[in-house]
Amino acid sequence: MEENYKASPLKLYSYWMSSCSFRVRLALNLKGLDYEYIPLVEGQQYTPEFMKLNPISYVPVLVDGELVIADSLAIILYLNEKYPHQHPLLPTDLHKKAINYQAASIVHSSIQPHQNQARYIEKEFGPDQKLPWLRYHIGKGFAALEKLLKDYAGRYATGDEVHLADIFLAPQLYAATKRFNIDMDQFPLLSRLDEAYSQLPAFQVAIPEKQPDAPSSRTS
Amino acid sequence: MGEPQSNCPLKLYSYWRSSCSCRVRIALNLKGLDYEYIPINVVKGEQFSPEFRKLNPIGYVPALVDGDVVISDSFAILLYLDEKYPQRPLLPTDIRKKAINYQAANIVSSSIQPLQNMTILKYIEEKVSPDEKLPWVQCHIGKGFESLEKLLQDYAGRYATGDDVFLADLFLAPQIFTAKGFNVDMNQFPLLSRLDEAYSQLPAFHDAMPEKQPDAPSSSTS
């Protein structure tokens, strides 16, 4: 998949550690879609070429022929509509579908943007401010997800199939546990889901350390 | 529309000034859906009540109740409404244009709005000074608006992605309103300024704006 550099219609601009890129890698893997992995080097996101692809200069960016889409949720919903038969990423039940959107949004709008600010917080307010900031925002989001999903979870977040909520949760849980050492004891449901995701081949191949641009000698 | 009607199946928990609530109010108006407006005063902390937390565990407005179904988060609510009440669709049928709508909506909902909410501003105020709030907000709104200007220049017509109002417009209109409240200089953003003017002509948008809501202070300006 990401090692297949033959010409293929799908190209993904990605960064190994980016949890937003991780979501899209997971979706592509679940759908069994080949893609060319184009790694972004630090700083490259501000080049005119890349800003033409994504004016806000974030990864991931998907190129599908002439179409360029950025933002992980936009990309994933596009992929789900364009390739609907392989592993649908949303349930058909409307209420469950809405819960998937809601859970994805908690990650997408209430956790990850604040997590992204951690470097700024460290720079402006000192290294001792970074961890409290992360713990607060991740903890708040995780507490909400525990409550939201308790009436819906099965083997995965909203039942026994992997859906959109899982695609957003899995990378967020990975970052929380592997990068930020968040104490997961308060989040038994999310801990169980984290374990379930780690068993999925689509997830195992999408993790940061397995990406072509991951530094081979670093631990997470 | 946003009137107290306790036998209305649709109930919207909303705060007059919340841009996320405004997005949903616009959608309900566009679709011609009656709903009961239930105000939650976030300045007074009403979003932290156990009753509201049961509806939305993260404690944000808006929350929508539709009979037995409870959904929070404006994006989730909008896509739910669009599927359940398909009159006046909120998304184009063309898959590419649909994707651009999602992308524009998410620039607002992930790259701008979370960085201007009350929690963050309070943090900045406490850790630095009240004088730092405005530069922080203006910086993040500016960055987001710059990218929206570039993204939409190849797609915009009368509205953000063509000549019909779609999802992107529902996110843009309240965000532009908020930006003006933070004294963002909209002259730098000619496309967004033009869209703002177009939105002001539409009753569905006009009626959804903060000062028109039942919980807006009658004597305050926006």
CSV table of C-alpha atoms in Angstrom, one decimal:
chain,number,residue,atom,x,y,z
A,1,MET,CA,0.0,0.0,0.0
A,2,GLU,CA,2.1,2.9,1.1
A,3,GLU,CA,5.1,1.2,-0.3
A,4,ASN,CA,3.5,0.9,-3.7
A,5,TYR,CA,5.0,3.8,-5.7
A,6,LYS,CA,3.5,2.7,-9.0
A,7,ALA,CA,1.3,5.4,-10.7
A,8,SER,CA,-2.0,5.2,-8.9
A,9,PRO,CA,-4.9,7.5,-9.0
A,10,LEU,CA,-4.8,8.3,-5.2
A,11,LYS,CA,-2.0,10.3,-3.6
A,12,LEU,CA,-1.9,11.1,0.0
A,13,TYR,CA,0.3,13.9,1.4
A,14,SER,CA,1.0,12.8,4.9
A,15,TYR,CA,3.2,13.2,7.9
A,16,TRP,CA,4.1,10.1,9.9
A,17,MET,CA,3.1,11.5,13.3
A,18,SER,CA,0.1,13.5,12.2
A,19,SER,CA,-3.0,12.0,13.8
A,20,CYS,CA,-5.2,13.6,11.1
A,21,SER,CA,-3.1,11.8,8.4
A,22,PHE,CA,-3.4,8.6,10.5
A,23,ARG,CA,-7.2,8.8,10.2
A,24,VAL,CA,-7.1,8.9,6.4
A,25,ARG,CA,-4.5,6.1,6.2
A,26,LEU,CA,-6.8,4.0,8.4
A,27,ALA,CA,-9.8,4.7,6.1
A,28,LEU,CA,-7.8,3.9,3.0
A,29,ASN,CA,-6.6,0.6,4.5
A,30,LEU,CA,-10.1,-0.4,5.6
A,31,LYS,CA,-11.3,0.2,2.1
A,32,GLY,CA,-8.4,-1.7,0.6
A,33,LEU,CA,-7.4,1.3,-1.5
A,34,ASP,CA,-3.9,1.6,-2.9
A,35,TYR,CA,-2.3,5.0,-2.7
A,36,GLU,CA,1.0,6.8,-3.2
A,37,TYR,CA,2.4,8.1,0.1
A,38,ILE,CA,3.9,11.5,-0.3
A,39,PRO,CA,5.7,12.5,2.9
A,40,LEU,CA,5.9,16.1,3.9
A,41,VAL,CA,9.1,17.2,5.4
A,42,GLU,CA,8.9,19.7,8.3
A,43,GLY,CA,8.5,23.2,6.9
A,44,GLN,CA,7.4,22.0,3.5
A,45,GLN,CA,3.8,22.7,4.3
A,46,TYR,CA,4.5,26.5,3.9
A,47,THR,CA,5.9,26.2,0.4
A,48,PRO,CA,3.8,27.8,-2.4
A,49,GLU,CA,3.4,24.4,-4.0
A,50,PHE,CA,1.9,22.8,-1.0
A,51,MET,CA,-0.2,25.8,-0.1
A,52,LYS,CA,-1.7,25.5,-3.6
A,53,LEU,CA,-2.9,22.1,-2.6
A,54,ASN,CA,-4.1,23.1,0.9
A,55,PRO,CA,-4.3,26.9,1.6
A,56,ILE,CA,-4.3,26.3,5.4
A,57,SER,CA,-1.1,24.2,5.0
A,58,TYR,CA,-2.1,21.2,7.0
A,59,VAL,CA,-1.7,17.5,6.2
A,60,PRO,CA,-3.4,15.3,5.1
A,61,VAL,CA,-4.2,16.2,1.5
A,62,LEU,CA,-5.7,13.7,-0.9
A,63,VAL,CA,-5.2,14.0,-4.7
A,64,ASP,CA,-7.6,11.9,-6.8
A,65,GLY,CA,-6.8,12.6,-10.4
A,66,GLU,CA,-7.6,16.3,-10.8
A,67,LEU,CA,-9.4,16.6,-7.5
A,68,VAL,CA,-7.5,17.9,-4.5
A,69,ILE,CA,-9.2,17.6,-1.0
A,70,ALA,CA,-7.8,18.6,2.3
A,71,ASP,CA,-9.1,18.0,5.9
A,72,SER,CA,-9.4,14.5,7.2
A,73,LEU,CA,-13.2,14.5,7.6
A,74,ALA,CA,-13.8,15.9,4.1
A,75,ILE,CA,-11.4,13.3,2.7
A,76,ILE,CA,-12.9,10.4,4.5
A,77,LEU,CA,-16.5,11.3,3.6
A,78,TYR,CA,-15.4,11.7,0.0
A,79,LEU,CA,-13.7,8.3,0.0
A,80,ASN,CA,-16.7,6.8,1.5
A,81,GLU,CA,-19.0,8.1,-1.1
A,82,LYS,CA,-16.7,7.4,-4.1
A,83,TYR,CA,-15.9,3.9,-2.9
A,84,PRO,CA,-19.1,2.9,-1.1
A,85,HIS,CA,-19.0,-0.9,-1.4
A,86,GLN,CA,-15.7,-1.6,0.2
A,87,HIS,CA,-16.1,-1.4,4.0
A,88,PRO,CA,-18.7,1.4,4.4
A,89,LEU,CA,-17.5,3.8,7.0
A,90,LEU,CA,-21.0,4.8,8.3
A,91,PRO,CA,-23.9,2.7,9.5
A,92,THR,CA,-27.2,2.9,7.7
A,93,ASP,CA,-29.2,3.6,10.8
A,94,LEU,CA,-29.6,7.4,10.9
A,95,HIS,CA,-29.3,7.8,14.7
A,96,LYS,CA,-26.1,5.7,14.8
A,97,LYS,CA,-24.7,7.6,11.9
A,98,ALA,CA,-25.3,10.9,13.8
A,99,ILE,CA,-23.5,9.5,16.9
A,100,ASN,CA,-20.6,8.6,14.6
A,101,TYR,CA,-20.5,12.2,13.3
A,102,GLN,CA,-20.7,13.5,16.9
A,103,ALA,CA,-17.9,11.3,18.2
A,104,ALA,CA,-15.7,12.2,15.3
A,105,SER,CA,-16.4,15.9,15.9
A,106,ILE,CA,-15.5,15.6,19.6
A,107,VAL,CA,-12.1,14.5,18.4
A,108,HIS,CA,-11.9,16.7,15.3
A,109,SER,CA,-13.0,20.0,16.9
A,110,SER,CA,-12.8,19.6,20.7
A,111,ILE,CA,-9.6,17.6,21.2
A,112,GLN,CA,-7.2,17.7,18.3
A,113,PRO,CA,-7.1,21.5,17.6
A,114,HIS,CA,-6.2,22.1,21.2
A,115,GLN,CA,-3.7,19.3,21.2
A,116,ASN,CA,-2.2,21.0,18.2
A,117,GLN,CA,-1.7,24.2,20.2
A,118,ALA,CA,0.5,22.4,22.8
A,119,ARG,CA,3.7,23.4,21.1
A,120,TYR,CA,2.6,27.1,21.2
A,121,ILE,CA,1.6,26.8,24.8
A,122,GLU,CA,5.0,25.3,25.7
A,123,LYS,CA,6.8,28.1,23.8
A,124,GLU,CA,4.8,31.0,25.2
A,125,PHE,CA,4.1,29.8,28.7
A,126,GLY,CA,6.9,27.3,29.5
A,127,PRO,CA,7.3,23.5,29.3
A,128,ASP,CA,5.5,23.0,32.6
A,129,GLN,CA,2.3,24.3,31.0
A,130,LYS,CA,2.2,21.9,28.1
A,131,LEU,CA,1.2,18.8,29.9
A,132,PRO,CA,-1.6,20.4,32.0
A,133,TRP,CA,-3.0,21.9,28.8
A,134,LEU,CA,-2.9,18.5,27.0
A,135,ARG,CA,-4.4,16.6,30.0
A,136,TYR,CA,-7.2,19.1,30.3
A,137,HIS,CA,-8.3,19.1,26.7
A,138,ILE,CA,-7.8,15.4,26.0
A,139,GLY,CA,-9.3,14.5,29.4
A,140,LYS,CA,-12.4,16.6,28.8
A,141,GLY,CA,-12.9,15.1,25.4
A,142,PHE,CA,-12.3,11.6,26.6
A,143,ALA,CA,-14.7,12.0,29.5
A,144,ALA,CA,-17.4,13.1,27.1
A,145,LEU,CA,-16.7,10.2,24.7
A,146,GLU,CA,-16.9,7.7,27.5
A,147,LYS,CA,-20.4,9.0,28.4
A,148,LEU,CA,-21.6,9.4,24.8
A,149,LEU,CA,-20.5,5.9,23.6
A,150,LYS,CA,-21.5,3.8,26.6
A,151,ASP,CA,-25.0,3.3,25.2
A,152,TYR,CA,-23.8,2.5,21.7
A,153,ALA,CA,-20.4,0.6,21.9
A,154,GLY,CA,-20.1,-3.0,21.0
A,155,ARG,CA,-16.7,-4.4,20.0
A,156,TYR,CA,-16.1,-1.0,18.6
A,157,ALA,CA,-17.3,2.5,19.3
A,158,THR,CA,-20.8,2.3,17.9
A,159,GLY,CA,-21.4,-1.4,17.5
A,160,ASP,CA,-19.5,-4.4,16.2
A,161,GLU,CA,-18.3,-2.8,13.0
A,162,VAL,CA,-15.5,-0.3,12.6
A,163,HIS,CA,-17.1,3.0,11.6
A,164,LEU,CA,-16.2,6.7,11.4
A,165,ALA,CA,-16.1,7.2,15.1
A,166,ASP,CA,-13.4,4.5,15.3
A,167,ILE,CA,-11.4,6.1,12.5
A,168,PHE,CA,-11.2,9.3,14.6
A,169,LEU,CA,-10.8,7.6,18.0
A,170,ALA,CA,-8.0,5.2,17.1
A,171,PRO,CA,-5.3,7.8,16.2
A,172,GLN,CA,-6.4,10.1,19.1
A,173,LEU,CA,-6.1,7.2,21.6
A,174,TYR,CA,-2.8,6.3,20.1
A,175,ALA,CA,-1.5,9.8,20.5
A,176,ALA,CA,-2.9,10.1,24.1
A,177,THR,CA,-1.3,6.9,25.2
A,178,LYS,CA,1.9,6.7,23.2
A,179,ARG,CA,2.9,10.4,23.0
A,180,PHE,CA,1.3,12.1,26.0
A,181,ASN,CA,1.0,9.3,28.6
A,182,ILE,CA,-2.5,10.2,29.5
A,183,ASP,CA,-3.8,8.2,32.4
A,184,MET,CA,-6.4,5.9,30.8
A,185,ASP,CA,-7.7,4.4,34.1
A,186,GLN,CA,-10.6,6.8,34.1
A,187,PHE,CA,-11.6,5.8,30.6
A,188,PRO,CA,-12.3,2.0,30.7
A,189,LEU,CA,-14.4,2.0,27.5
A,190,LEU,CA,-11.9,3.9,25.5
A,191,SER,CA,-9.1,1.7,26.9
A,192,ARG,CA,-11.0,-1.4,25.7
A,193,LEU,CA,-11.5,0.2,22.2
A,194,ASP,CA,-7.8,1.1,22.1
A,195,GLU,CA,-7.0,-2.5,22.6
A,196,ALA,CA,-9.5,-3.6,20.0
A,197,TYR,CA,-8.0,-1.2,17.4
A,198,SER,CA,-4.5,-2.5,18.0
A,199,GLN,CA,-5.7,-5.9,16.8
A,200,LEU,CA,-6.8,-4.6,13.4
A,201,PRO,CA,-4.5,-5.1,10.4
A,202,ALA,CA,-5.7,-1.9,8.8
A,203,PHE,CA,-4.7,0.0,12.0
A,204,GLN,CA,-1.4,-1.8,12.5
A,205,VAL,CA,-0.2,-0.7,9.1
A,206,ALA,CA,-1.4,2.9,9.5
A,207,ILE,CA,0.4,3.6,12.8
A,208,PRO,CA,3.0,6.4,12.7
A,209,GLU,CA,6.0,4.2,13.2
A,210,LYS,CA,5.2,2.1,10.2
A,211,GLN,CA,5.1,5.0,7.7
A,212,PRO,CA,7.9,5.5,5.2
A,213,ASP,CA,8.9,8.9,6.7
A,214,ALA,CA,9.1,7.6,10.3
A,215,PRO,CA,12.6,7.9,11.7
A,216,SER,CA,13.6,4.3,12.0
A,217,SER,CA,15.8,4.9,15.1
A,218,ARG,CA,13.3,6.8,17.2
A,219,THR,CA,10.9,5.4,19.7
A,220,SER,CA,7.5,7.0,20.1
B,1,MET,CA,-39.9,28.8,14.0
B,2,GLY,CA,-37.8,29.5,17.1
B,3,GLU,CA,-40.8,29.9,19.4
B,4,PRO,CA,-41.8,28.1,22.6
B,5,GLN,CA,-44.0,25.2,21.4
B,6,SER,CA,-43.8,22.4,23.8
B,7,ASN,CA,-45.5,19.9,21.6
B,8,CYS,CA,-42.9,20.4,18.9
B,9,PRO,CA,-40.8,17.2,18.3
B,10,LEU,CA,-37.8,19.3,17.4
B,11,LYS,CA,-36.1,21.1,20.3
B,12,LEU,CA,-32.9,23.1,20.0
B,13,TYR,CA,-30.8,23.9,23.0
B,14,SER,CA,-29.1,27.1,21.9
B,15,TYR,CA,-27.3,30.2,23.1
B,16,TRP,CA,-28.0,33.4,21.2
B,17,ARG,CA,-24.4,34.3,20.6
B,18,SER,CA,-23.1,30.8,19.9
B,19,SER,CA,-21.9,30.5,16.3
B,20,CYS,CA,-22.3,26.8,16.4
B,21,SER,CA,-26.0,27.2,17.4
B,22,CYS,CA,-26.4,29.8,14.7
B,23,ARG,CA,-25.4,27.2,12.0
B,24,VAL,CA,-28.2,24.9,13.1
B,25,ARG,CA,-30.7,27.7,13.3
B,26,ILE,CA,-30.0,28.6,9.7
B,27,ALA,CA,-30.5,25.0,8.6
B,28,LEU,CA,-33.8,24.7,10.5
B,29,ASN,CA,-35.0,27.9,8.9
B,30,LEU,CA,-33.8,26.9,5.4
B,31,LYS,CA,-35.7,23.6,5.7
B,32,GLY,CA,-38.8,25.3,7.1
B,33,LEU,CA,-38.7,23.2,10.3
B,34,ASP,CA,-40.5,24.4,13.4
B,35,TYR,CA,-38.7,23.9,16.6
B,36,GLU,CA,-38.8,24.8,20.3
B,37,TYR,CA,-35.9,27.1,21.2
B,38,ILE,CA,-34.6,26.2,24.7
B,39,PRO,CA,-32.0,28.8,25.8
B,40,ILE,CA,-28.9,27.7,27.6
B,41,ASN,CA,-27.0,30.6,29.1
B,42,VAL,CA,-23.4,29.6,28.8
B,43,VAL,CA,-22.1,32.7,30.5
B,44,LYS,CA,-24.0,31.7,33.6
B,45,GLY,CA,-22.8,28.1,33.3
B,46,GLU,CA,-26.1,26.5,32.5
B,47,GLN,CA,-24.4,24.1,30.2
B,48,PHE,CA,-22.8,22.4,33.2
B,49,SER,CA,-26.2,21.4,34.8
B,50,PRO,CA,-26.6,17.6,35.1
B,51,GLU,CA,-29.7,17.8,32.9
B,52,PHE,CA,-27.9,19.4,30.1
B,53,ARG,CA,-24.8,17.2,30.5
B,54,LYS,CA,-27.1,14.2,30.0
B,55,LEU,CA,-28.0,15.7,26.6
B,56,ASN,CA,-24.5,16.6,25.7
B,57,PRO,CA,-21.7,15.1,27.7
B,58,ILE,CA,-19.1,17.7,26.6
B,59,GLY,CA,-21.4,20.5,27.7
B,60,TYR,CA,-21.5,22.5,24.5
B,61,VAL,CA,-24.5,24.0,22.7
B,62,PRO,CA,-26.2,23.3,20.3
B,63,ALA,CA,-28.0,20.1,21.2
B,64,LEU,CA,-30.9,18.8,19.2
B,65,VAL,CA,-33.8,16.6,20.5
B,66,ASP,CA,-35.9,15.0,17.8
B,67,GLY,CA,-38.4,12.8,19.6
B,68,ASP,CA,-36.3,10.1,21.2
B,69,VAL,CA,-33.1,11.1,19.3
B,70,VAL,CA,-30.6,13.4,21.0
B,71,ILE,CA,-27.7,14.7,19.0
B,72,SER,CA,-25.0,17.3,19.7
B,73,ASP,CA,-22.4,19.0,17.7
B,74,SER,CA,-23.5,21.3,14.9
B,75,PHE,CA,-21.9,19.2,12.1
B,76,ALA,CA,-23.6,16.0,13.3
B,77,ILE,CA,-26.9,17.8,13.8
B,78,LEU,CA,-26.7,19.3,10.3
B,79,LEU,CA,-26.0,16.0,8.5
B,80,TYR,CA,-28.7,14.3,10.6
B,81,LEU,CA,-31.3,17.0,9.7
B,82,ASP,CA,-30.3,16.9,6.0
B,83,GLU,CA,-30.9,13.1,5.9
B,84,LYS,CA,-34.1,13.1,7.9
B,85,TYR,CA,-35.6,16.1,6.3
B,86,PRO,CA,-34.3,16.2,2.8
B,87,GLN,CA,-36.3,19.3,1.8
B,88,ARG,CA,-33.9,22.1,0.7
B,89,PRO,CA,-30.8,19.9,0.6
B,90,LEU,CA,-27.7,21.3,2.5
B,91,LEU,CA,-25.2,19.5,0.2
B,92,PRO,CA,-24.7,19.5,-3.5
B,93,THR,CA,-25.1,16.2,-5.4
B,94,ASP,CA,-21.7,16.6,-7.1
B,95,ILE,CA,-19.2,14.7,-5.0
B,96,ARG,CA,-16.4,17.1,-5.6
B,97,LYS,CA,-18.4,20.2,-4.6
B,98,LYS,CA,-19.7,18.2,-1.6
B,99,ALA,CA,-16.1,17.6,-0.5
B,100,ILE,CA,-15.3,21.3,-0.8
B,101,ASN,CA,-18.3,22.1,1.4
B,102,TYR,CA,-17.0,19.7,4.0
B,103,GLN,CA,-13.5,21.1,3.7
B,104,ALA,CA,-14.7,24.7,4.1
B,105,ALA,CA,-17.0,23.8,7.0
B,106,ASN,CA,-14.1,22.1,8.8
B,107,ILE,CA,-11.7,25.0,8.3
B,108,VAL,CA,-14.3,26.9,10.4
B,109,SER,CA,-15.2,24.2,12.9
B,110,SER,CA,-11.7,22.8,13.6
B,111,SER,CA,-9.2,25.6,12.6
B,112,ILE,CA,-11.1,28.7,13.7
B,113,GLN,CA,-14.0,28.3,16.1
B,114,PRO,CA,-12.3,26.1,18.7
B,115,LEU,CA,-9.6,28.7,19.1
B,116,GLN,CA,-12.0,31.5,19.9
B,117,ASN,CA,-14.2,29.8,22.4
B,118,MET,CA,-14.8,30.9,26.0
B,119,THR,CA,-12.4,28.3,27.6
B,120,ILE,CA,-9.5,29.3,25.5
B,121,LEU,CA,-10.0,33.0,25.8
B,122,LYS,CA,-10.3,32.7,29.6
B,123,TYR,CA,-7.0,30.8,29.6
B,124,ILE,CA,-5.3,33.5,27.6
B,125,GLU,CA,-6.8,36.2,29.8
B,126,GLU,CA,-5.6,34.5,33.0
B,127,LYS,CA,-2.2,33.3,31.8
B,128,VAL,CA,-1.2,36.4,29.9
B,129,SER,CA,-3.6,39.4,30.1
B,130,PRO,CA,-7.0,40.4,28.8
B,131,ASP,CA,-5.2,42.5,26.2
B,132,GLU,CA,-3.9,39.3,24.5
B,133,LYS,CA,-7.3,37.8,23.8
B,134,LEU,CA,-8.0,40.0,20.8
B,135,PRO,CA,-4.7,39.5,19.0
B,136,TRP,CA,-5.0,35.7,19.5
B,137,VAL,CA,-8.5,35.6,18.1
B,138,GLN,CA,-7.7,37.9,15.2
B,139,CYS,CA,-4.7,35.8,14.3
B,140,HIS,CA,-6.6,32.6,14.1
B,141,ILE,CA,-9.6,34.0,12.4
B,142,GLY,CA,-7.3,35.8,9.9
B,143,LYS,CA,-5.4,32.6,9.1
B,144,GLY,CA,-8.6,30.6,8.6
B,145,PHE,CA,-10.2,33.4,6.5
B,146,GLU,CA,-7.1,33.7,4.3
B,147,SER,CA,-7.2,30.0,3.5
B,148,LEU,CA,-11.0,30.1,2.8
B,149,GLU,CA,-10.5,33.0,0.4
B,150,LYS,CA,-8.0,30.9,-1.5
B,151,LEU,CA,-10.0,27.7,-1.3
B,152,LEU,CA,-13.3,29.1,-2.5
B,153,GLN,CA,-12.1,31.4,-5.2
B,154,ASP,CA,-12.4,28.6,-7.8
B,155,TYR,CA,-15.9,27.5,-6.6
B,156,ALA,CA,-17.8,30.5,-5.4
B,157,GLY,CA,-20.8,31.9,-7.2
B,158,ARG,CA,-23.4,33.9,-5.5
B,159,TYR,CA,-22.6,31.8,-2.4
B,160,ALA,CA,-19.6,29.9,-1.3
B,161,THR,CA,-19.6,26.9,-3.7
B,162,GLY,CA,-22.0,28.1,-6.4
B,163,ASP,CA,-25.3,29.8,-6.8
B,164,ASP,CA,-27.1,27.8,-4.1
B,165,VAL,CA,-26.7,28.0,-0.3
B,166,PHE,CA,-24.9,24.9,1.0
B,167,LEU,CA,-23.2,23.6,4.1
B,168,ALA,CA,-20.1,25.8,3.7
B,169,ASP,CA,-22.4,28.9,3.9
B,170,LEU,CA,-24.0,27.7,7.1
B,171,PHE,CA,-20.5,27.6,8.7
B,172,LEU,CA,-19.2,30.8,7.1
B,173,ALA,CA,-22.1,33.2,7.9
B,174,PRO,CA,-21.9,32.8,11.7
B,175,GLN,CA,-18.1,32.9,11.7
B,176,ILE,CA,-18.0,36.1,9.7
B,177,PHE,CA,-20.5,37.6,12.1
B,178,THR,CA,-18.3,36.6,15.0
B,179,ALA,CA,-15.2,37.9,13.3
B,180,LYS,CA,-16.8,41.3,12.8
B,181,GLY,CA,-17.6,41.3,16.6
B,182,PHE,CA,-13.8,40.8,17.2
B,183,ASN,CA,-13.0,43.7,14.9
B,184,VAL,CA,-11.4,41.6,12.2
B,185,ASP,CA,-10.8,43.8,9.2
B,186,MET,CA,-12.9,42.2,6.6
B,187,ASN,CA,-11.4,44.5,3.8
B,188,GLN,CA,-8.6,41.9,3.6
B,189,PHE,CA,-11.2,39.3,2.6
B,190,PRO,CA,-13.2,40.5,-0.4
B,191,LEU,CA,-14.8,37.2,-1.3
B,192,LEU,CA,-15.9,36.5,2.3
B,193,SER,CA,-17.2,40.1,2.5
B,194,ARG,CA,-19.2,39.6,-0.6
B,195,LEU,CA,-20.7,36.4,0.8
B,196,ASP,CA,-21.5,38.1,4.0
B,197,GLU,CA,-23.5,40.7,2.1
B,198,ALA,CA,-25.3,37.9,0.2
B,199,TYR,CA,-26.2,36.1,3.4
B,200,SER,CA,-27.7,39.3,4.9
B,201,GLN,CA,-30.3,39.3,2.2
B,202,LEU,CA,-31.6,35.9,3.0
B,203,PRO,CA,-34.4,35.6,5.6
B,204,ALA,CA,-33.3,32.1,6.8
B,205,PHE,CA,-29.9,33.6,7.7
B,206,HIS,CA,-31.2,36.9,9.0
B,207,ASP,CA,-33.6,35.3,11.3
B,208,ALA,CA,-30.9,33.0,12.7
B,209,MET,CA,-28.5,35.8,13.7
B,210,PRO,CA,-27.8,36.3,17.4
B,211,GLU,CA,-29.7,39.4,18.0
B,212,LYS,CA,-32.9,37.8,16.7
B,213,GLN,CA,-33.0,35.0,19.2
B,214,PRO,CA,-35.4,34.8,22.2
B,215,ASP,CA,-32.5,34.9,24.7
B,216,ALA,CA,-30.7,37.9,23.1
B,217,PRO,CA,-30.6,40.8,25.6
B,218,SER,CA,-33.1,43.2,24.1
B,219,SER,CA,-30.9,46.2,24.9
B,220,SER,CA,-27.5,45.0,23.7
B,221,THR,CA,-25.9,45.5,20.3
B,222,SER,CA,-24.3,42.5,18.6
